[in-house]
mmCIF file of C-alpha atoms and ligand atoms in Angstrom:
data_model
loop_
_atom_site.group_PDB
_atom_site.id
_atom_site.type_symbol
_atom_site.label_atom_id
_atom_site.label_comp_id
_atom_site.label_asym_id
_atom_site.label_seq_id
_atom_site.Cartn_x
_atom_site.Cartn_y
_atom_site.Cartn_z
ATOM 1 C CA MET A 431 25.400 0.048 -0.345
ATOM 2 C CA THR A 432 26.162 1.030 3.234
ATOM 3 C CA GLY A 433 24.963 4.090 5.132
ATOM 4 C CA THR A 434 27.044 7.229 4.862
ATOM 5 C CA LEU A 435 27.082 8.287 8.512
ATOM 6 C CA PRO A 436 28.825 6.801 11.560
ATOM 7 C CA THR A 437 26.510 4.699 13.724
ATOM 8 C CA ILE A 438 24.991 6.238 16.833
ATOM 9 C CA PRO A 439 23.924 4.561 20.095
ATOM 10 C CA LEU A 440 20.178 4.002 19.972
ATOM 11 C CA HIS A 441 17.764 4.325 22.849
ATOM 12 C CA TYR A 442 15.913 1.017 23.284
ATOM 13 C CA THR A 443 13.812 -1.025 25.654
ATOM 14 C CA GLU A 444 14.477 -4.661 26.428
ATOM 15 C CA GLN A 445 12.088 -7.011 28.174
ATOM 16 C CA GLY A 446 11.939 -10.761 28.765
ATOM 17 C CA ASN A 447 14.269 -13.687 28.211
ATOM 18 C CA GLY A 448 14.567 -16.164 25.404
ATOM 19 C CA SER A 449 15.172 -15.930 21.700
ATOM 20 C CA PRO A 450 15.835 -12.284 20.720
ATOM 21 C CA LEU A 451 13.035 -10.465 18.912
ATOM 22 C CA VAL A 452 13.752 -6.960 17.576
ATOM 23 C CA LEU A 453 10.763 -4.771 16.661
ATOM 24 C CA LEU A 454 11.383 -1.673 14.509
ATOM 25 C CA HIS A 455 8.875 1.157 14.302
ATOM 26 C CA GLY A 456 7.683 3.111 11.251
ATOM 27 C CA PHE A 457 7.711 6.770 10.216
ATOM 28 C CA PRO A 458 7.597 9.230 12.004
ATOM 29 C CA LEU A 459 6.858 7.200 15.104
ATOM 30 C CA ASN A 460 8.798 5.580 17.925
ATOM 31 C CA ASN A 461 9.101 2.347 19.866
ATOM 32 C CA LEU A 462 5.975 3.060 21.937
ATOM 33 C CA ILE A 463 3.859 1.651 19.111
ATOM 34 C CA TRP A 464 5.105 -1.804 20.160
ATOM 35 C CA ALA A 465 4.357 -1.440 23.895
ATOM 36 C CA GLU A 466 1.442 -3.884 23.880
ATOM 37 C CA THR A 467 3.295 -6.405 21.688
ATOM 38 C CA VAL A 468 6.268 -6.261 24.073
ATOM 39 C CA ARG A 469 4.025 -6.756 27.075
ATOM 40 C CA THR A 470 2.456 -9.855 25.505
ATOM 41 C CA LEU A 471 5.491 -11.529 23.933
ATOM 42 C CA SER A 472 8.106 -10.837 26.600
ATOM 43 C CA ASP A 473 6.790 -13.855 28.513
ATOM 44 C CA HIS A 474 8.826 -16.072 26.163
ATOM 45 C CA TYR A 475 11.037 -13.792 24.091
ATOM 46 C CA ARG A 476 13.746 -11.236 24.735
ATOM 47 C CA VAL A 477 11.984 -8.336 23.042
ATOM 48 C CA ILE A 478 14.098 -5.352 22.035
ATOM 49 C CA THR A 479 12.514 -2.186 20.692
ATOM 50 C CA PRO A 480 14.938 0.504 19.528
ATOM 51 C CA ASP A 481 14.009 4.064 18.710
ATOM 52 C CA LEU A 482 15.565 4.533 15.273
ATOM 53 C CA ARG A 483 17.969 7.430 14.710
ATOM 54 C CA GLY A 484 16.150 10.715 15.207
ATOM 55 C CA SER A 485 13.008 9.075 16.616
ATOM 56 C CA GLY A 486 11.705 8.818 20.187
ATOM 57 C CA SER A 487 14.578 9.215 22.636
ATOM 58 C CA SER A 488 17.405 8.343 20.221
ATOM 59 C CA PRO A 489 19.766 11.137 19.158
ATOM 60 C CA PHE A 490 19.306 12.751 15.761
ATOM 61 C CA THR A 491 21.989 13.779 13.333
ATOM 62 C CA ASP A 492 21.849 17.017 11.448
ATOM 63 C CA ARG A 493 22.201 15.709 7.920
ATOM 64 C CA SER A 494 19.738 15.964 5.107
ATOM 65 C CA MET A 495 19.256 12.265 4.425
ATOM 66 C CA TYR A 496 18.876 9.194 6.627
ATOM 67 C CA HIS A 497 19.481 6.274 4.284
ATOM 68 C CA MET A 498 17.659 3.094 5.279
ATOM 69 C CA GLU A 499 21.131 1.508 5.473
ATOM 70 C CA THR A 500 22.220 4.148 7.986
ATOM 71 C CA LEU A 501 19.219 3.328 10.167
ATOM 72 C CA ALA A 502 19.979 -0.390 9.713
ATOM 73 C CA GLU A 503 23.628 0.003 10.687
ATOM 74 C CA ASP A 504 22.561 1.668 13.949
ATOM 75 C CA VAL A 505 20.441 -1.424 14.687
ATOM 76 C CA LEU A 506 23.367 -3.738 13.880
ATOM 77 C CA ALA A 507 25.545 -1.727 16.278
ATOM 78 C CA LEU A 508 22.872 -2.183 18.961
ATOM 79 C CA LEU A 509 22.829 -5.966 18.372
ATOM 80 C CA ASP A 510 26.624 -5.973 18.716
ATOM 81 C CA LYS A 511 26.425 -3.980 21.934
ATOM 82 C CA LEU A 512 23.858 -6.409 23.352
ATOM 83 C CA GLY A 513 25.953 -9.412 22.306
ATOM 84 C CA ILE A 514 23.198 -10.713 20.030
ATOM 85 C CA GLU A 515 24.528 -12.667 17.087
ATOM 86 C CA LYS A 516 21.160 -13.543 15.523
ATOM 87 C CA ALA A 517 17.631 -12.298 16.115
ATOM 88 C CA SER A 518 14.161 -12.352 14.686
ATOM 89 C CA ILE A 519 13.891 -8.871 13.199
ATOM 90 C CA MET A 520 10.511 -7.369 12.392
ATOM 91 C CA GLY A 521 9.793 -3.922 11.006
ATOM 92 C CA HIS A 522 6.638 -1.877 10.633
ATOM 93 C CA SER A 523 6.286 0.186 7.443
ATOM 94 C CA MET A 524 9.497 2.294 7.240
ATOM 95 C CA GLY A 525 10.867 -0.154 9.832
ATOM 96 C CA GLY A 526 10.216 -2.821 7.178
ATOM 97 C CA TYR A 527 12.342 -0.863 4.695
ATOM 98 C CA VAL A 528 15.056 -0.835 7.384
ATOM 99 C CA THR A 529 14.580 -4.595 7.908
ATOM 100 C CA LEU A 530 15.142 -5.209 4.188
ATOM 101 C CA ALA A 531 18.214 -2.944 4.298
ATOM 102 C CA LEU A 532 19.453 -5.044 7.233
ATOM 103 C CA TRP A 533 19.026 -8.167 5.147
ATOM 104 C CA ARG A 534 21.071 -6.551 2.361
ATOM 105 C CA LEU A 535 23.827 -5.699 4.848
ATOM 106 C CA ALA A 536 23.879 -8.714 7.151
ATOM 107 C CA PRO A 537 21.561 -11.633 6.303
ATOM 108 C CA GLU A 538 23.518 -13.822 8.708
ATOM 109 C CA ARG A 539 22.083 -11.858 11.663
ATOM 110 C CA PHE A 540 18.509 -13.062 11.013
ATOM 111 C CA LEU A 541 16.817 -15.999 12.740
ATOM 112 C CA SER A 542 13.564 -14.981 11.091
ATOM 113 C CA MET A 543 12.000 -11.832 9.639
ATOM 114 C CA GLY A 544 8.743 -9.942 9.998
ATOM 115 C CA LEU A 545 7.382 -7.431 7.491
ATOM 116 C CA VAL A 546 4.461 -5.574 9.050
ATOM 117 C CA SER A 547 2.321 -3.160 6.989
ATOM 118 C CA THR A 548 5.213 -2.610 4.608
ATOM 119 C CA HIS A 549 6.434 -3.511 1.130
ATOM 120 C CA ALA A 550 9.581 -4.131 -0.886
ATOM 121 C CA TRP A 551 9.311 -1.700 -3.775
ATOM 122 C CA ALA A 552 11.056 1.644 -4.321
ATOM 123 C CA ASP A 553 9.065 4.889 -4.531
ATOM 124 C CA THR A 554 7.639 5.973 -7.868
ATOM 125 C CA ASP A 555 8.826 9.336 -9.251
ATOM 126 C CA GLU A 556 5.520 10.812 -8.129
ATOM 127 C CA GLY A 557 5.986 9.339 -4.645
ATOM 128 C CA ARG A 558 9.482 10.865 -4.429
ATOM 129 C CA LYS A 559 8.156 14.278 -5.440
ATOM 130 C CA GLY A 560 5.453 14.003 -2.783
ATOM 131 C CA ARG A 561 8.045 13.176 -0.122
ATOM 132 C CA GLU A 562 10.234 16.125 -1.131
ATOM 133 C CA ALA A 563 7.227 18.494 -1.079
ATOM 134 C CA LEU A 564 6.367 17.246 2.410
ATOM 135 C CA ALA A 565 10.024 17.559 3.501
ATOM 136 C CA GLU A 566 9.982 21.223 2.423
ATOM 137 C CA LYS A 567 6.806 21.861 4.412
ATOM 138 C CA VAL A 568 8.220 20.141 7.504
ATOM 139 C CA PHE A 569 11.433 22.116 7.128
ATOM 140 C CA MET A 570 9.436 25.373 7.078
ATOM 141 C CA ASN A 571 6.618 24.628 9.519
ATOM 142 C CA GLY A 572 7.617 21.656 11.673
ATOM 143 C CA SER A 573 6.578 18.033 12.159
ATOM 144 C CA LYS A 574 2.891 18.886 12.502
ATOM 145 C CA GLU A 575 2.902 19.003 8.685
ATOM 146 C CA ALA A 576 3.916 15.345 8.573
ATOM 147 C CA ALA A 577 1.204 14.422 11.064
ATOM 148 C CA ASP A 578 -1.407 16.331 9.031
ATOM 149 C CA ALA A 579 -0.311 14.544 5.862
ATOM 150 C CA MET A 580 -0.028 11.043 7.338
ATOM 151 C CA MET A 581 -2.946 10.744 9.742
ATOM 152 C CA PRO A 582 -5.789 10.739 7.181
ATOM 153 C CA LYS A 583 -3.962 8.016 5.221
ATOM 154 C CA MET A 584 -3.373 5.923 8.320
ATOM 155 C CA PHE A 585 -6.873 6.073 9.728
ATOM 156 C CA ALA A 586 -9.640 6.318 7.163
ATOM 157 C CA PRO A 587 -12.617 8.187 8.596
ATOM 158 C CA GLU A 588 -15.010 5.425 7.513
ATOM 159 C CA THR A 589 -13.220 2.831 9.676
ATOM 160 C CA PRO A 590 -13.984 3.421 13.345
ATOM 161 C CA SER A 591 -10.854 3.482 15.488
ATOM 162 C CA ASP A 592 -10.177 4.153 19.134
ATOM 163 C CA GLU A 593 -9.692 7.921 19.556
ATOM 164 C CA SER A 594 -7.113 7.572 22.338
ATOM 165 C CA PHE A 595 -4.581 5.712 20.259
ATOM 166 C CA ILE A 596 -5.227 7.913 17.229
ATOM 167 C CA GLU A 597 -4.272 10.849 19.436
ATOM 168 C CA SER A 598 -1.193 8.999 20.723
ATOM 169 C CA VAL A 599 -0.008 8.298 17.167
ATOM 170 C CA ARG A 600 -0.463 11.957 16.247
ATOM 171 C CA ALA A 601 1.439 13.012 19.373
ATOM 172 C CA MET A 602 4.379 10.735 18.454
ATOM 173 C CA MET A 603 4.519 12.284 14.991
ATOM 174 C CA VAL A 604 4.373 15.869 16.212
ATOM 175 C CA ALA A 605 7.075 15.140 18.820
ATOM 176 C CA THR A 606 9.548 13.793 16.238
ATOM 177 C CA ASN A 607 12.271 16.322 15.492
ATOM 178 C CA PRO A 608 11.624 18.019 12.100
ATOM 179 C CA ILE A 609 15.262 17.519 11.075
ATOM 180 C CA SER A 610 14.806 13.769 11.522
ATOM 181 C CA VAL A 611 11.443 13.799 9.749
ATOM 182 C CA VAL A 612 13.076 15.473 6.742
ATOM 183 C CA GLY A 613 16.028 13.035 6.921
ATOM 184 C CA MET A 614 13.716 10.015 6.969
ATOM 185 C CA LEU A 615 11.521 11.340 4.135
ATOM 186 C CA ARG A 616 14.583 11.847 1.951
ATOM 187 C CA GLY A 617 16.040 8.494 2.995
ATOM 188 C CA MET A 618 12.816 6.683 2.107
ATOM 189 C CA ALA A 619 12.667 8.478 -1.245
ATOM 190 C CA ALA A 620 16.219 7.325 -2.037
ATOM 191 C CA ARG A 621 15.775 3.709 -0.986
ATOM 192 C CA PRO A 622 16.468 1.105 -3.636
ATOM 193 C CA ASP A 623 13.954 -1.444 -4.810
ATOM 194 C CA SER A 624 14.164 -4.570 -2.640
ATOM 195 C CA SER A 625 11.753 -6.762 -4.590
ATOM 196 C CA SER A 626 14.578 -8.593 -6.345
ATOM 197 C CA LEU A 627 15.872 -9.669 -2.906
ATOM 198 C CA LEU A 628 12.685 -11.503 -2.003
ATOM 199 C CA PRO A 629 13.433 -14.893 -3.635
ATOM 200 C CA ASP A 630 16.742 -14.984 -1.740
ATOM 201 C CA ILE A 631 15.289 -14.388 1.709
ATOM 202 C CA THR A 632 15.745 -17.908 2.955
ATOM 203 C CA VAL A 633 14.819 -17.447 6.622
ATOM 204 C CA PRO A 634 11.170 -17.850 7.690
ATOM 205 C CA VAL A 635 9.237 -14.617 7.128
ATOM 206 C CA ALA A 636 5.961 -13.388 8.601
ATOM 207 C CA VAL A 637 4.124 -10.856 6.458
ATOM 208 C CA LEU A 638 1.475 -9.114 8.590
ATOM 209 C CA HIS A 639 -0.947 -6.659 7.026
ATOM 210 C CA GLY A 640 -4.179 -4.962 8.015
ATOM 211 C CA ASP A 641 -7.047 -5.834 5.704
ATOM 212 C CA HIS A 642 -8.011 -2.138 5.486
ATOM 213 C CA ASP A 643 -4.557 -0.588 5.057
ATOM 214 C CA ALA A 644 -5.081 2.449 2.809
ATOM 215 C CA LEU A 645 -1.441 3.576 2.899
ATOM 216 C CA ILE A 646 0.068 0.321 1.621
ATOM 217 C CA PRO A 647 -2.524 -1.770 -0.221
ATOM 218 C CA PHE A 648 -3.020 -5.366 0.876
ATOM 219 C CA HIS A 649 -2.116 -6.799 -2.534
ATOM 220 C CA ARG A 650 1.482 -5.670 -1.987
ATOM 221 C CA ALA A 651 1.706 -7.930 1.067
ATOM 222 C CA GLU A 652 0.262 -10.835 -0.928
ATOM 223 C CA THR A 653 2.712 -10.327 -3.797
ATOM 224 C CA MET A 654 5.632 -10.003 -1.416
ATOM 225 C CA ALA A 655 4.720 -13.150 0.556
ATOM 226 C CA ALA A 656 4.311 -15.140 -2.669
ATOM 227 C CA ALA A 657 7.793 -14.108 -3.851
ATOM 228 C CA MET A 658 9.633 -15.437 -0.777
ATOM 229 C CA PRO A 659 10.448 -19.132 -0.368
ATOM 230 C CA ASP A 660 9.381 -19.445 3.278
ATOM 231 C CA ALA A 661 6.841 -16.712 4.004
ATOM 232 C CA VAL A 662 3.475 -16.818 5.748
ATOM 233 C CA LEU A 663 0.892 -14.080 5.239
ATOM 234 C CA PHE A 664 -1.176 -13.063 8.255
ATOM 235 C CA THR A 665 -4.206 -10.881 7.559
ATOM 236 C CA ILE A 666 -5.031 -8.720 10.550
ATOM 237 C CA GLU A 667 -8.745 -8.108 10.262
ATOM 238 C CA GLN A 668 -10.364 -4.774 11.032
ATOM 239 C CA ALA A 669 -7.010 -3.021 10.925
ATOM 240 C CA GLU A 670 -5.561 -0.260 8.804
ATOM 241 C CA HIS A 671 -1.883 0.777 8.901
ATOM 242 C CA MET A 672 -1.250 0.265 12.643
ATOM 243 C CA PRO A 673 -2.321 -3.322 13.434
ATOM 244 C CA MET A 674 -0.225 -3.491 16.639
ATOM 245 C CA LEU A 675 -2.369 -0.648 18.035
ATOM 246 C CA GLU A 676 -5.659 -1.347 16.310
ATOM 247 C CA GLN A 677 -5.698 -5.110 16.941
ATOM 248 C CA PRO A 678 -2.944 -5.679 19.528
ATOM 249 C CA GLN A 679 -4.038 -9.151 20.560
ATOM 250 C CA ALA A 680 -4.438 -10.479 17.030
ATOM 251 C CA THR A 681 -1.082 -8.964 16.041
ATOM 252 C CA ALA A 682 0.794 -10.457 18.999
ATOM 253 C CA ALA A 683 -0.971 -13.809 18.497
ATOM 254 C CA ALA A 684 0.107 -13.890 14.837
ATOM 255 C CA ILE A 685 3.724 -13.152 15.772
ATOM 256 C CA ARG A 686 3.669 -15.758 18.546
ATOM 257 C CA HIS A 687 2.191 -18.379 16.219
ATOM 258 C CA PHE A 688 4.769 -17.563 13.541
ATOM 259 C CA LEU A 689 7.735 -17.699 15.931
ATOM 260 C CA SER A 690 6.591 -20.961 17.507
ATOM 261 C CA LYS A 691 6.633 -22.590 14.049
ATOM 262 C CA ALA A 692 9.683 -20.762 12.690
ATOM 263 C CA LEU A 693 11.846 -21.357 15.760
ATOM 264 C CA PRO A 694 10.462 -24.631 17.160
ATOM 265 C CA ASP A 695 12.880 -24.670 20.077
ATOM 266 C CA THR A 696 11.169 -21.524 21.415
ATOM 267 C CA ARG A 697 7.701 -23.128 21.277
ATOM 268 C CA THR A 698 5.788 -22.839 24.516
HETATM 269 C C1 MLT B 1424 5.472 4.468 7.584
HETATM 270 O O1 MLT B 1424 4.355 4.257 8.084
HETATM 271 O O2 MLT B 1424 6.523 4.108 8.120
HETATM 272 C C2 MLT B 1424 5.531 5.250 6.309
HETATM 273 O O3 MLT B 1424 4.279 5.730 6.006
HETATM 274 C C3 MLT B 1424 6.014 4.451 5.161
HETATM 275 C C4 MLT B 1424 6.034 5.255 3.898
HETATM 276 O O4 MLT B 1424 5.712 6.452 3.905
HETATM 277 O O5 MLT B 1424 6.389 4.683 2.847
#
Protein backbone atom coordinates (compact mmCIF):
# COMPACT_ATOMS: atom_id res chain seq x y z
CA MET A 1 0.00 0.00 0.00
CA THR A 2 1.17 3.54 -0.66
CA GLY A 3 -0.08 6.76 0.92
CA THR A 4 -3.02 8.47 -0.73
CA LEU A 5 -1.79 12.06 -0.66
CA PRO A 6 0.97 13.83 -2.61
CA THR A 7 4.18 14.25 -0.62
CA ILE A 8 4.89 17.56 1.07
CA PRO A 9 8.24 19.21 1.87
CA LEU A 10 9.05 18.53 5.51
CA HIS A 11 10.71 20.91 7.92
CA TYR A 12 13.85 19.25 9.32
CA THR A 13 17.11 19.88 11.11
CA GLU A 14 20.42 18.49 9.97
CA GLN A 15 23.60 18.42 12.01
CA GLY A 16 27.00 16.75 11.66
CA ASN A 17 28.79 14.79 8.97
CA GLY A 18 29.15 11.10 8.37
CA SER A 19 26.77 8.24 7.84
CA PRO A 20 23.18 9.56 7.67
CA LEU A 21 20.98 8.93 10.70
CA VAL A 22 17.29 9.88 10.46
CA LEU A 23 15.32 10.18 13.72
CA LEU A 24 11.51 10.22 13.53
CA HIS A 25 9.38 11.50 16.39
CA GLY A 26 6.17 10.03 17.86
CA PHE A 27 2.61 11.27 18.32
CA PRO A 28 1.65 14.13 18.74
CA LEU A 29 5.16 15.46 19.18
CA ASN A 30 7.88 16.98 17.02
CA ASN A 31 11.58 16.75 16.28
CA LEU A 32 12.54 18.63 19.45
CA ILE A 33 12.30 15.37 21.39
CA TRP A 34 15.57 14.35 19.69
CA ALA A 35 17.50 17.56 20.44
CA GLU A 36 19.80 15.96 23.01
CA THR A 37 20.38 12.85 20.86
CA VAL A 38 21.30 15.09 17.91
CA ARG A 39 23.67 17.11 20.05
CA THR A 40 25.46 13.95 21.21
CA LEU A 41 25.57 11.92 17.99
CA SER A 42 26.25 14.67 15.47
CA ASP A 43 29.94 14.43 16.36
CA HIS A 44 30.16 11.38 14.07
CA TYR A 45 26.87 11.13 12.20
CA ARG A 46 24.87 13.30 9.84
CA VAL A 47 21.74 13.45 11.98
CA ILE A 48 18.50 14.47 10.29
CA THR A 49 15.34 15.07 12.29
CA PRO A 50 12.22 15.82 10.25
CA ASP A 51 8.97 17.11 11.65
CA LEU A 52 6.44 14.67 10.20
CA ARG A 53 3.50 16.03 8.20
CA GLY A 54 1.32 18.18 10.43
CA SER A 55 3.82 18.19 13.32
CA GLY A 56 6.22 20.88 14.54
CA SER A 57 6.98 23.30 11.73
CA SER A 58 5.98 21.02 8.83
CA PRO A 59 2.84 21.91 6.87
CA PHE A 60 -0.37 20.01 7.57
CA THR A 61 -2.90 18.79 5.06
CA ASP A 62 -6.59 19.09 5.65
CA ARG A 63 -7.59 15.48 5.16
CA SER A 64 -9.14 13.15 7.66
CA MET A 65 -6.47 10.45 7.66
CA TYR A 66 -2.68 10.48 7.61
CA HIS A 67 -1.72 6.94 6.64
CA MET A 68 1.63 5.81 8.02
CA GLU A 69 2.64 5.30 4.37
CA THR A 70 1.82 8.94 3.62
CA LEU A 71 4.07 10.05 6.46
CA ALA A 72 6.74 7.61 5.23
CA GLU A 73 6.57 8.89 1.65
CA ASP A 74 7.21 12.43 2.90
CA VAL A 75 10.38 11.13 4.59
CA LEU A 76 11.47 9.35 1.39
CA ALA A 77 10.97 12.61 -0.53
CA LEU A 78 13.18 14.36 2.04
CA LEU A 79 15.91 11.72 1.59
CA ASP A 80 15.69 12.26 -2.18
CA LYS A 81 15.94 16.01 -1.75
CA LEU A 82 19.02 15.61 0.47
CA GLY A 83 20.61 13.19 -2.00
CA ILE A 84 20.67 10.40 0.58
CA GLU A 85 20.42 6.96 -0.97
CA LYS A 86 20.61 4.95 2.27
CA ALA A 87 20.34 5.91 5.93
CA SER A 88 19.95 4.47 9.37
CA ILE A 89 16.31 5.22 10.11
CA MET A 90 15.01 5.18 13.67
CA GLY A 91 11.50 5.96 14.85
CA HIS A 92 9.98 6.61 18.25
CA SER A 93 6.52 5.15 18.90
CA MET A 94 4.33 6.40 15.99
CA GLY A 95 7.65 7.23 14.29
CA GLY A 96 8.36 3.49 14.61
CA TYR A 97 5.11 2.72 12.78
CA VAL A 98 6.32 5.12 10.07
CA THR A 99 9.72 3.37 10.04
CA LEU A 100 8.02 0.01 9.44
CA ALA A 101 5.90 1.61 6.69
CA LEU A 102 9.15 2.90 5.16
CA TRP A 103 10.53 -0.62 5.19
CA ARG A 104 7.39 -1.84 3.40
CA LEU A 105 7.82 0.87 0.76
CA ALA A 106 11.58 1.04 0.29
CA PRO A 107 13.72 -1.48 2.21
CA GLU A 108 16.66 -0.62 -0.04
CA ARG A 109 16.92 2.82 1.61
CA PHE A 110 17.93 1.35 5.00
CA LEU A 111 21.49 0.98 6.28
CA SER A 112 20.09 -0.01 9.65
CA MET A 113 16.88 0.49 11.63
CA GLY A 114 15.92 1.64 15.10
CA LEU A 115 12.60 0.92 16.81
CA VAL A 116 12.32 3.06 19.93
CA SER A 117 9.42 2.60 22.39
CA THR A 118 7.28 1.16 19.62
CA HIS A 119 5.87 -2.12 18.32
CA ALA A 120 4.86 -3.90 15.14
CA TRP A 121 1.26 -4.90 15.75
CA ALA A 122 -1.96 -3.32 14.46
CA ASP A 123 -4.48 -1.78 16.87
CA THR A 124 -7.12 -3.99 18.45
CA ASP A 125 -10.77 -3.13 17.73
CA GLU A 126 -10.95 -1.59 21.19
CA GLY A 127 -7.81 0.45 20.51
CA ARG A 128 -9.32 1.74 17.24
CA LYS A 129 -12.52 2.77 19.01
CA GLY A 130 -10.46 4.60 21.63
CA ARG A 131 -8.56 6.48 18.93
CA GLU A 132 -11.78 7.49 17.16
CA ALA A 133 -13.33 8.68 20.45
CA LEU A 134 -10.22 10.76 21.11
CA ALA A 135 -10.26 12.08 17.51
CA GLU A 136 -13.84 13.29 18.04
CA LYS A 137 -12.86 15.06 21.26
CA VAL A 138 -9.85 16.71 19.60
CA PHE A 139 -12.03 17.75 16.68
CA MET A 140 -14.47 19.43 19.09
CA ASN A 141 -12.15 20.81 21.76
CA GLY A 142 -8.62 20.95 20.36
CA SER A 143 -5.28 19.21 20.91
CA LYS A 144 -5.36 19.72 24.68
CA GLU A 145 -7.65 16.67 24.71
CA ALA A 146 -4.86 14.56 23.23
CA ALA A 147 -2.37 15.89 25.77
CA ASP A 148 -4.79 15.13 28.63
CA ALA A 149 -5.29 11.59 27.34
CA MET A 150 -1.63 10.82 26.58
CA MET A 151 0.32 12.42 29.42
CA PRO A 152 -0.83 10.13 32.26
CA LYS A 153 0.05 7.10 30.10
CA MET A 154 3.46 8.48 29.22
CA PHE A 155 4.54 9.48 32.69
CA ALA A 156 3.18 7.33 35.49
CA PRO A 157 2.83 9.37 38.68
CA GLU A 158 4.71 6.74 40.69
CA THR A 159 7.86 7.16 38.56
CA PRO A 160 9.57 10.44 39.36
CA SER A 161 10.40 12.45 36.25
CA ASP A 162 11.87 15.86 35.63
CA GLU A 163 9.00 18.39 35.64
CA SER A 164 10.59 20.64 33.02
CA PHE A 165 10.62 18.05 30.28
CA ILE A 166 7.17 16.78 31.24
CA GLU A 167 5.95 20.33 30.66
CA SER A 168 7.84 20.54 27.35
CA VAL A 169 6.23 17.31 26.11
CA ARG A 170 2.79 18.61 27.05
CA ALA A 171 3.51 21.90 25.28
CA MET A 172 4.50 20.05 22.07
CA MET A 173 1.24 18.11 22.17
CA VAL A 174 -0.95 21.14 22.78
CA ALA A 175 0.83 23.05 19.98
CA THR A 176 0.16 20.33 17.37
CA ASN A 177 -2.62 21.35 15.01
CA PRO A 178 -5.87 19.50 15.91
CA ILE A 179 -6.47 18.62 12.25
CA SER A 180 -3.12 16.82 12.20
CA VAL A 181 -3.78 15.15 15.55
CA VAL A 182 -7.05 13.76 14.18
CA GLY A 183 -5.30 12.71 10.93
CA MET A 184 -2.56 10.87 12.83
CA LEU A 185 -5.02 9.16 15.20
CA ARG A 186 -7.03 7.87 12.25
CA GLY A 187 -3.87 6.91 10.36
CA MET A 188 -2.55 4.93 13.32
CA ALA A 189 -5.92 3.20 13.74
CA ALA A 190 -5.84 2.14 10.07
CA ARG A 191 -2.25 0.91 10.03
CA PRO A 192 -1.74 -2.70 9.02
CA ASP A 193 -0.06 -5.29 11.19
CA SER A 194 3.70 -5.28 10.55
CA SER A 195 4.63 -8.29 12.67
CA SER A 196 4.78 -10.58 9.64
CA LEU A 197 7.49 -8.29 8.19
CA LEU A 198 9.85 -8.81 11.10
CA PRO A 199 11.58 -12.03 9.93
CA ASP A 200 12.37 -10.30 6.62
CA ILE A 201 14.03 -7.24 8.10
CA THR A 202 17.55 -8.19 7.18
CA VAL A 203 19.38 -4.99 8.12
CA PRO A 204 20.73 -4.60 11.68
CA VAL A 205 18.01 -3.35 14.03
CA ALA A 206 18.23 -1.66 17.42
CA VAL A 207 15.15 -2.10 19.59
CA LEU A 208 15.26 0.46 22.43
CA HIS A 209 12.64 0.41 25.17
CA GLY A 210 12.20 1.97 28.59
CA ASP A 211 11.91 -0.62 31.34
CA HIS A 212 8.89 1.25 32.78
CA ASP A 213 7.00 2.02 29.56
CA ALA A 214 3.30 1.87 30.50
CA LEU A 215 2.03 2.84 27.04
CA ILE A 216 3.77 0.04 25.13
CA PRO A 217 4.70 -2.84 27.44
CA PHE A 218 8.30 -4.03 27.45
CA HIS A 219 7.40 -7.57 26.39
CA ARG A 220 6.39 -6.24 22.97
CA ALA A 221 9.95 -5.01 22.42
CA GLU A 222 11.33 -8.40 23.49
CA THR A 223 8.99 -10.29 21.16
CA MET A 224 9.77 -7.96 18.28
CA ALA A 225 13.55 -8.20 18.75
CA ALA A 226 13.36 -12.00 18.93
CA ALA A 227 11.45 -12.14 15.62
CA MET A 228 14.09 -10.26 13.60
CA PRO A 229 17.23 -11.98 12.30
CA ASP A 230 19.70 -9.24 13.28
CA ALA A 231 18.18 -7.26 16.15
CA VAL A 232 19.65 -6.12 19.46
CA LEU A 233 17.43 -5.16 22.38
CA PHE A 234 18.57 -2.25 24.54
CA THR A 235 16.74 -1.78 27.84
CA ILE A 236 16.80 1.84 28.91
CA GLU A 237 16.56 1.70 32.68
CA GLN A 238 14.48 4.12 34.71
CA ALA A 239 12.62 5.27 31.62
CA GLU A 240 9.00 5.20 30.57
CA HIS A 241 7.80 6.12 27.06
CA MET A 242 10.29 8.94 26.33
CA PRO A 243 13.77 7.47 26.91
CA MET A 244 15.51 10.14 24.78
CA LEU A 245 14.25 12.76 27.27
CA GLU A 246 14.20 10.72 30.45
CA GLN A 247 17.62 9.09 29.99
CA PRO A 248 19.25 11.07 27.16
CA GLN A 249 22.79 9.86 27.78
CA ALA A 250 21.88 6.19 28.04
CA THR A 251 19.71 6.47 24.92
CA ALA A 252 22.40 8.17 22.83
CA ALA A 253 25.03 5.73 24.15
CA ALA A 254 22.88 2.76 23.10
CA ILE A 255 22.40 4.19 19.60
CA ARG A 256 26.12 4.97 19.29
CA HIS A 257 27.07 1.47 20.43
CA PHE A 258 24.58 -0.08 18.01
CA LEU A 259 25.73 2.00 15.03
CA SER A 260 29.41 1.35 15.72
CA LYS A 261 28.74 -2.40 15.49
CA ALA A 262 26.13 -2.27 12.72
CA LEU A 263 28.13 0.06 10.47
CA PRO A 264 31.75 -0.76 11.40
CA ASP A 265 33.18 1.77 8.97
CA THR A 266 31.59 4.54 11.07
CA ARG A 267 33.21 3.28 14.30
CA THR A 268 35.05 5.97 16.20
C1 LIG B 1 3.22 7.65 20.26
O1 LIG B 1 3.80 7.86 21.34
O2 LIG B 1 3.70 7.96 19.17
C2 LIG B 1 1.84 7.06 20.32
O3 LIG B 1 1.42 7.00 21.63
C3 LIG B 1 1.78 5.70 19.75
C4 LIG B 1 0.40 5.12 19.84
O4 LIG B 1 -0.53 5.79 20.32
O5 LIG B 1 0.22 3.96 19.43
